[in-house]
Amino acid sequence: MHVSGSDLFLCASYIYNHYCDCKDQHYYLSGDKISDVLCLPVEKLEKITPILACQDRVLRILEGSDLVYDVEVPGPPSVLALNDGDGGSSGEELLYGTSDGKIGLIHIARDSPVPKWEIFNEKKRGGLYVYANTANVYIDRFIILGFMCLVGILCIDNFDIMGDGVKDILVGRDDGTVEVYGFDSAGDPVLRYDHTLTESVTSIQGGCVGKEGYDEIVLSTYSGWVSGLTTEPTHREAGPGQELKMSQEMQTKITSLRAELEQLQFKVVQERERYQHSSQSTTAVSAVPVFSINDKFTLNKDDASYSLILEVQMAIDNVLIQSDVPVDLLDVDKNSAVVSFSGCDSEPNGNFLLATYRCQANTTRLELKIRSIEGQYGTLQAYVTPRIQPKTCQVRQYQIKPLSLHQRSHVFDQDRPMNVLSLTGQFSFAEIHSWMVFCLPEVPEKPPVGEDVVFYFQNTFLDTQLECSYRKGEGVFKSDNISTISILKDVLSKEATKRKINLNISYDINEDSVGHTLTMIHPKLEYQLLLAKKVHLIDALKELQVHEGNTNFLIPEYRCILEEAEKLQDEYKKQPAHLERLYGMITDLFIDKFKFKGTNVKSKVPLLLEILDNYDQSTLMTFFDTQ
């Protein structure tokens, strides 16, 4: 929802409505789900310009009920805000945040957009305290007052919290991070401050709230906490030889908060005793407590893994993860839960993974990273049990799709060698669209408006491409990776058979695409082989170092390995089975190439693996060409 004077802009999942004085004015049906809506300031532009943030990585600029143009952004946009709160000097400057953690500024000109800057998600950034000395205000540091308790952007605000006369950008993320971005002399955004809470930040505002003369950032979190970050120092400046003492006002605040907390704890004890007493009665009825789960299952382009975020309004006791398809669980730095794996037999019951995460006290948010294998699809289930009585559990299900590592894109390189899969048959537009929803992530559940549609995708692991073009009775799929075409062929044939639809399938395989795909895999495979080699050398080199007493006798390459030993081991640990995954992709490529020729080459796979163990790019290329 967005309100501008007497104009009201409302959006459902796909539908946009504009009302003026409660009368319906305009309507628009979006091609993908709408995440947010905004209108550029009417008082500056003297016209109404609504903007829709849509899940297909596009901002749609409207005029009336018509689309003027759309703007591609680097991720699915989740929130919109006017720059400086009023669209800047022109009234046409728009801030956006994406669900994969990017922030950007775009000038929405009349005929075409002008991107100004983008901030990409920096995962390994540590905490930062800021000391700023300006003519107007000295910010000693930000202090938390009364706070108890893959990263998308949930809220954005503009406020001059640094006191330098330029409005800063306040950002709230879904991992609980609060960030303040200022601007350097060139006008580029610079991170000035960040702080991490334990819950996702649902709203953020800057202003003067608690004490006159001291600005604050006020924010709310998922479970309902309202927290404040203030520029007011908690300690007075001490002279030489003097001790720092807390101000009387601050002492009074803390005493009052402690007294209030003791009263609440006493009430909780009383209510718990009353519940225990009533539960022993023969007439008592046990009620299952209701709780909500804020969950998100998204593909991360940076490392081709899925991020599963589970957030509950109360402390989580444990989470059981079960999967009927092979997946890898990757380490997450922020995850303090203890994980234990249970043995499972995949044959009779279809279990490939059973893992339990036991959470520490007061943990309300759990983040997991999962990597899937393309071509193997099924369901991942999370059983979430909070710390409440009586014990209860909720189940969340997530689909692992056949082409699970593909992500929507808006560009397609036609110059690459392409393999083409063509389908014809007695199927409707809605049926083939439902097959696309089943096969690929980020496809809108509702069929797009029109008689035909074209979607572009990029493989986040290999950077190969896929073009899907289909209409009623016909579908054409192009990819520079034979394995992608093979997976689509198998899955679409199976889905059509389920519905008793006869498909006519034809394909055009480009032999050059195999060498092209192997060339794209080469740098990743070479890097992983080198990393594995270095890690395996570390123990032997450390033993030599202890025996000789120094490393002067080693060549520079080996000395470098010892110096970076911890970093190399951490990287190797965070990428379990990465090398095996690349081996698997090359093996699938080899099998799929000859499958389209009608030849079964599975007996030659051991020879291929032997070549990979002694990897040489030209030898591998020759092996593929001479079989």
PDB file of N, CA and C in Angstrom, residues 270-326:
ATOM      1  N   GLN A 270       3.606 -16.993  38.248  1.00  0.00           N
ATOM      2  CA  GLN A 270       2.244 -17.198  38.740  1.00  0.00           C
ATOM      3  C   GLN A 270       1.371 -17.897  37.704  1.00  0.00           C
ATOM      4  N   GLU A 271       1.439 -17.419  36.442  1.00  0.00           N
ATOM      5  CA  GLU A 271       0.617 -18.008  35.382  1.00  0.00           C
ATOM      6  C   GLU A 271       1.031 -19.446  35.077  1.00  0.00           C
ATOM      7  N   ARG A 272       2.339 -19.724  35.156  1.00  0.00           N
ATOM      8  CA  ARG A 272       2.809 -21.088  34.908  1.00  0.00           C
ATOM      9  C   ARG A 272       2.295 -22.034  35.991  1.00  0.00           C
ATOM     10  N   GLU A 273       2.339 -21.582  37.256  1.00  0.00           N
ATOM     11  CA  GLU A 273       1.823 -22.410  38.360  1.00  0.00           C
ATOM     12  C   GLU A 273       0.329 -22.650  38.198  1.00  0.00           C
ATOM     13  N   ARG A 274      -0.396 -21.609  37.770  1.00  0.00           N
ATOM     14  CA  ARG A 274      -1.842 -21.751  37.594  1.00  0.00           C
ATOM     15  C   ARG A 274      -2.163 -22.743  36.474  1.00  0.00           C
ATOM     16  N   TYR A 275      -1.351 -22.692  35.397  1.00  0.00           N
ATOM     17  CA  TYR A 275      -1.569 -23.611  34.284  1.00  0.00           C
ATOM     18  C   TYR A 275      -1.286 -25.050  34.713  1.00  0.00           C
ATOM     19  N   GLN A 276      -0.165 -25.245  35.459  1.00  0.00           N
ATOM     20  CA  GLN A 276       0.176 -26.591  35.905  1.00  0.00           C
ATOM     21  C   GLN A 276      -0.902 -27.156  36.815  1.00  0.00           C
ATOM     22  N   HIS A 277      -1.468 -26.308  37.663  1.00  0.00           N
ATOM     23  CA  HIS A 277      -2.520 -26.743  38.584  1.00  0.00           C
ATOM     24  C   HIS A 277      -3.788 -27.129  37.819  1.00  0.00           C
ATOM     25  N   SER A 278      -4.166 -26.289  36.855  1.00  0.00           N
ATOM     26  CA  SER A 278      -5.410 -26.555  36.097  1.00  0.00           C
ATOM     27  C   SER A 278      -5.252 -27.768  35.177  1.00  0.00           C
ATOM     28  N   SER A 279      -4.009 -28.036  34.688  1.00  0.00           N
ATOM     29  CA  SER A 279      -3.811 -29.153  33.764  1.00  0.00           C
ATOM     30  C   SER A 279      -3.981 -30.500  34.444  1.00  0.00           C
ATOM     31  N   GLN A 280      -3.899 -30.535  35.801  1.00  0.00           N
ATOM     32  CA  GLN A 280      -4.072 -31.791  36.527  1.00  0.00           C
ATOM     33  C   GLN A 280      -5.547 -32.131  36.742  1.00  0.00           C
ATOM     34  N   SER A 281      -6.410 -31.206  36.425  1.00  0.00           N
ATOM     35  CA  SER A 281      -7.845 -31.446  36.577  1.00  0.00           C
ATOM     36  C   SER A 281      -8.337 -32.394  35.497  1.00  0.00           C
ATOM     37  N   THR A 282      -9.320 -33.236  35.856  1.00  0.00           N
ATOM     38  CA  THR A 282      -9.861 -34.209  34.889  1.00  0.00           C
ATOM     39  C   THR A 282     -10.697 -33.531  33.821  1.00  0.00           C
ATOM     40  N   THR A 283     -11.145 -32.314  34.069  1.00  0.00           N
ATOM     41  CA  THR A 283     -11.980 -31.604  33.091  1.00  0.00           C
ATOM     42  C   THR A 283     -11.177 -30.684  32.186  1.00  0.00           C
ATOM     43  N   ALA A 284      -9.881 -30.596  32.445  1.00  0.00           N
ATOM     44  CA  ALA A 284      -9.055 -29.679  31.660  1.00  0.00           C
ATOM     45  C   ALA A 284      -8.913 -30.178  30.221  1.00  0.00           C
ATOM     46  N   VAL A 285      -8.920 -29.248  29.284  1.00  0.00           N
ATOM     47  CA  VAL A 285      -8.745 -29.565  27.862  1.00  0.00           C
ATOM     48  C   VAL A 285      -7.417 -28.994  27.400  1.00  0.00           C
ATOM     49  N   SER A 286      -6.579 -29.852  26.833  1.00  0.00           N
ATOM     50  CA  SER A 286      -5.271 -29.397  26.358  1.00  0.00           C
ATOM     51  C   SER A 286      -5.427 -28.707  25.010  1.00  0.00           C
ATOM     52  N   ALA A 287      -4.869 -27.516  24.885  1.00  0.00           N
ATOM     53  CA  ALA A 287      -4.948 -26.751  23.630  1.00  0.00           C
ATOM     54  C   ALA A 287      -3.573 -26.681  22.997  1.00  0.00           C
ATOM     55  N   VAL A 288      -3.514 -26.922  21.708  1.00  0.00           N
ATOM     56  CA  VAL A 288      -2.246 -26.838  20.990  1.00  0.00           C
ATOM     57  C   VAL A 288      -1.909 -25.368  20.772  1.00  0.00           C
ATOM     58  N   PRO A 289      -0.772 -24.912  21.279  1.00  0.00           N
ATOM     59  CA  PRO A 289      -0.420 -23.489  21.094  1.00  0.00           C
ATOM     60  C   PRO A 289      -0.170 -23.163  19.622  1.00  0.00           C
ATOM     61  N   VAL A 290      -0.619 -21.992  19.226  1.00  0.00           N
ATOM     62  CA  VAL A 290      -0.452 -21.551  17.843  1.00  0.00           C
ATOM     63  C   VAL A 290       0.766 -20.635  17.760  1.00  0.00           C
ATOM     64  N   PHE A 291       1.611 -20.865  16.776  1.00  0.00           N
ATOM     65  CA  PHE A 291       2.749 -19.967  16.554  1.00  0.00           C
ATOM     66  C   PHE A 291       2.998 -19.867  15.056  1.00  0.00           C
ATOM     67  N   SER A 292       3.527 -18.729  14.644  1.00  0.00           N
ATOM     68  CA  SER A 292       3.776 -18.505  13.221  1.00  0.00           C
ATOM     69  C   SER A 292       5.269 -18.612  12.939  1.00  0.00           C
ATOM     70  N   ILE A 293       5.592 -19.005  11.703  1.00  0.00           N
ATOM     71  CA  ILE A 293       6.978 -19.154  11.268  1.00  0.00           C
ATOM     72  C   ILE A 293       7.211 -18.240  10.069  1.00  0.00           C
ATOM     73  N   ASN A 294       8.223 -17.421  10.166  1.00  0.00           N
ATOM     74  CA  ASN A 294       8.642 -16.586   9.039  1.00  0.00           C
ATOM     75  C   ASN A 294       9.779 -17.325   8.341  1.00  0.00           C
ATOM     76  N   ASP A 295       9.499 -17.909   7.177  1.00  0.00           N
ATOM     77  CA  ASP A 295      10.508 -18.728   6.512  1.00  0.00           C
ATOM     78  C   ASP A 295      10.776 -18.220   5.102  1.00  0.00           C
ATOM     79  N   LYS A 296      11.986 -18.502   4.621  1.00  0.00           N
ATOM     80  CA  LYS A 296      12.393 -18.083   3.285  1.00  0.00           C
ATOM     81  C   LYS A 296      13.375 -19.101   2.732  1.00  0.00           C
ATOM     82  N   PHE A 297      13.131 -19.542   1.510  1.00  0.00           N
ATOM     83  CA  PHE A 297      13.981 -20.531   0.855  1.00  0.00           C
ATOM     84  C   PHE A 297      14.395 -19.945  -0.486  1.00  0.00           C
ATOM     85  N   THR A 298      15.622 -19.414  -0.562  1.00  0.00           N
ATOM     86  CA  THR A 298      16.041 -18.673  -1.749  1.00  0.00           C
ATOM     87  C   THR A 298      17.383 -19.170  -2.263  1.00  0.00           C
ATOM     88  N   LEU A 299      17.563 -19.059  -3.575  1.00  0.00           N
ATOM     89  CA  LEU A 299      18.808 -19.453  -4.227  1.00  0.00           C
ATOM     90  C   LEU A 299      19.795 -18.294  -4.184  1.00  0.00           C
ATOM     91  N   ASN A 300      20.999 -18.585  -3.707  1.00  0.00           N
ATOM     92  CA  ASN A 300      22.054 -17.576  -3.611  1.00  0.00           C
ATOM     93  C   ASN A 300      22.974 -17.719  -4.818  1.00  0.00           C
ATOM     94  N   LYS A 301      23.038 -16.675  -5.621  1.00  0.00           N
ATOM     95  CA  LYS A 301      23.828 -16.732  -6.854  1.00  0.00           C
ATOM     96  C   LYS A 301      25.326 -16.830  -6.584  1.00  0.00           C
ATOM     97  N   ASP A 302      25.803 -16.245  -5.476  1.00  0.00           N
ATOM     98  CA  ASP A 302      27.237 -16.176  -5.216  1.00  0.00           C
ATOM     99  C   ASP A 302      27.893 -17.546  -5.078  1.00  0.00           C
ATOM    100  N   ASP A 303      27.224 -18.473  -4.378  1.00  0.00           N
ATOM    101  CA  ASP A 303      27.828 -19.799  -4.181  1.00  0.00           C
ATOM    102  C   ASP A 303      26.917 -20.934  -4.623  1.00  0.00           C
ATOM    103  N   ALA A 304      25.881 -20.618  -5.416  1.00  0.00           N
ATOM    104  CA  ALA A 304      24.978 -21.631  -5.989  1.00  0.00           C
ATOM    105  C   ALA A 304      24.408 -22.549  -4.915  1.00  0.00           C
ATOM    106  N   SER A 305      24.015 -21.970  -3.797  1.00  0.00           N
ATOM    107  CA  SER A 305      23.403 -22.748  -2.722  1.00  0.00           C
ATOM    108  C   SER A 305      22.074 -22.109  -2.331  1.00  0.00           C
ATOM    109  N   TYR A 306      21.233 -22.896  -1.672  1.00  0.00           N
ATOM    110  CA  TYR A 306      19.962 -22.384  -1.166  1.00  0.00           C
ATOM    111  C   TYR A 306      20.119 -21.971   0.288  1.00  0.00           C
ATOM    112  N   SER A 307      19.552 -20.831   0.613  1.00  0.00           N
ATOM    113  CA  SER A 307      19.538 -20.350   1.986  1.00  0.00           C
ATOM    114  C   SER A 307      18.138 -20.580   2.562  1.00  0.00           C
ATOM    115  N   LEU A 308      18.065 -21.360   3.630  1.00  0.00           N
ATOM    116  CA  LEU A 308      16.801 -21.608   4.317  1.00  0.00           C
ATOM    117  C   LEU A 308      16.823 -20.864   5.644  1.00  0.00           C
ATOM    118  N   ILE A 309      15.934 -19.890   5.773  1.00  0.00           N
ATOM    119  CA  ILE A 309      15.859 -19.078   6.990  1.00  0.00           C
ATOM    120  C   ILE A 309      14.542 -19.383   7.686  1.00  0.00           C
ATOM    121  N   LEU A 310      14.629 -19.771   8.956  1.00  0.00           N
ATOM    122  CA  LEU A 310      13.454 -20.061   9.782  1.00  0.00           C
ATOM    123  C   LEU A 310      13.468 -19.122  10.977  1.00  0.00           C
ATOM    124  N   GLU A 311      12.389 -18.369  11.150  1.00  0.00           N
ATOM    125  CA  GLU A 311      12.308 -17.412  12.254  1.00  0.00           C
ATOM    126  C   GLU A 311      10.967 -17.585  12.957  1.00  0.00           C
ATOM    127  N   VAL A 312      11.035 -17.720  14.278  1.00  0.00           N
ATOM    128  CA  VAL A 312       9.841 -17.945  15.092  1.00  0.00           C
ATOM    129  C   VAL A 312       9.756 -16.840  16.131  1.00  0.00           C
ATOM    130  N   GLN A 313       8.537 -16.517  16.569  1.00  0.00           N
ATOM    131  CA  GLN A 313       8.357 -15.417  17.525  1.00  0.00           C
ATOM    132  C   GLN A 313       8.752 -15.801  18.942  1.00  0.00           C
ATOM    133  N   MET A 314       9.098 -17.062  19.144  1.00  0.00           N
ATOM    134  CA  MET A 314       9.572 -17.524  20.446  1.00  0.00           C
ATOM    135  C   MET A 314      10.849 -18.341  20.233  1.00  0.00           C
ATOM    136  N   ALA A 315      11.512 -18.723  21.297  1.00  0.00           N
ATOM    137  CA  ALA A 315      12.773 -19.458  21.182  1.00  0.00           C
ATOM    138  C   ALA A 315      12.546 -20.815  20.516  1.00  0.00           C
ATOM    139  N   ILE A 316      13.489 -21.182  19.639  1.00  0.00           N
ATOM    140  CA  ILE A 316      13.424 -22.475  18.943  1.00  0.00           C
ATOM    141  C   ILE A 316      14.163 -23.517  19.773  1.00  0.00           C
ATOM    142  N   ASP A 317      13.540 -24.678  19.967  1.00  0.00           N
ATOM    143  CA  ASP A 317      14.182 -25.779  20.684  1.00  0.00           C
ATOM    144  C   ASP A 317      15.038 -26.605  19.719  1.00  0.00           C
ATOM    145  N   ASN A 318      14.421 -27.101  18.643  1.00  0.00           N
ATOM    146  CA  ASN A 318      15.170 -27.871  17.665  1.00  0.00           C
ATOM    147  C   ASN A 318      14.476 -27.829  16.313  1.00  0.00           C
ATOM    148  N   VAL A 319      15.242 -28.118  15.267  1.00  0.00           N
ATOM    149  CA  VAL A 319      14.718 -28.187  13.902  1.00  0.00           C
ATOM    150  C   VAL A 319      15.236 -29.473  13.270  1.00  0.00           C
ATOM    151  N   LEU A 320      14.316 -30.293  12.774  1.00  0.00           N
ATOM    152  CA  LEU A 320      14.682 -31.525  12.077  1.00  0.00           C
ATOM    153  C   LEU A 320      14.560 -31.288  10.573  1.00  0.00           C
ATOM    154  N   ILE A 321      15.617 -31.581   9.845  1.00  0.00           N
ATOM    155  CA  ILE A 321      15.632 -31.420   8.384  1.00  0.00           C
ATOM    156  C   ILE A 321      15.604 -32.808   7.741  1.00  0.00           C
ATOM    157  N   GLN A 322      14.645 -33.024   6.857  1.00  0.00           N
ATOM    158  CA  GLN A 322      14.523 -34.308   6.151  1.00  0.00           C
ATOM    159  C   GLN A 322      14.397 -34.048   4.659  1.00  0.00           C
ATOM    160  N   SER A 323      15.094 -34.845   3.865  1.00  0.00           N
ATOM    161  CA  SER A 323      15.043 -34.672   2.416  1.00  0.00           C
ATOM    162  C   SER A 323      14.949 -36.030   1.738  1.00  0.00           C
ATOM    163  N   ASP A 324      14.121 -36.091   0.670  1.00  0.00           N
ATOM    164  CA  ASP A 324      14.024 -37.332  -0.100  1.00  0.00           C
ATOM    165  C   ASP A 324      14.873 -37.268  -1.369  1.00  0.00           C
ATOM    166  N   VAL A 325      15.742 -36.235  -1.478  1.00  0.00           N
ATOM    167  CA  VAL A 325      16.715 -36.140  -2.574  1.00  0.00           C
ATOM    168  C   VAL A 325      18.088 -35.829  -1.978  1.00  0.00           C
ATOM    169  N   PRO A 326      19.169 -36.224  -2.656  1.00  0.00           N
ATOM    170  CA  PRO A 326      20.510 -35.932  -2.123  1.00  0.00           C
ATOM    171  C   PRO A 326      20.789 -34.431  -2.103  1.00  0.00           C
TER     172      PRO A 326
END
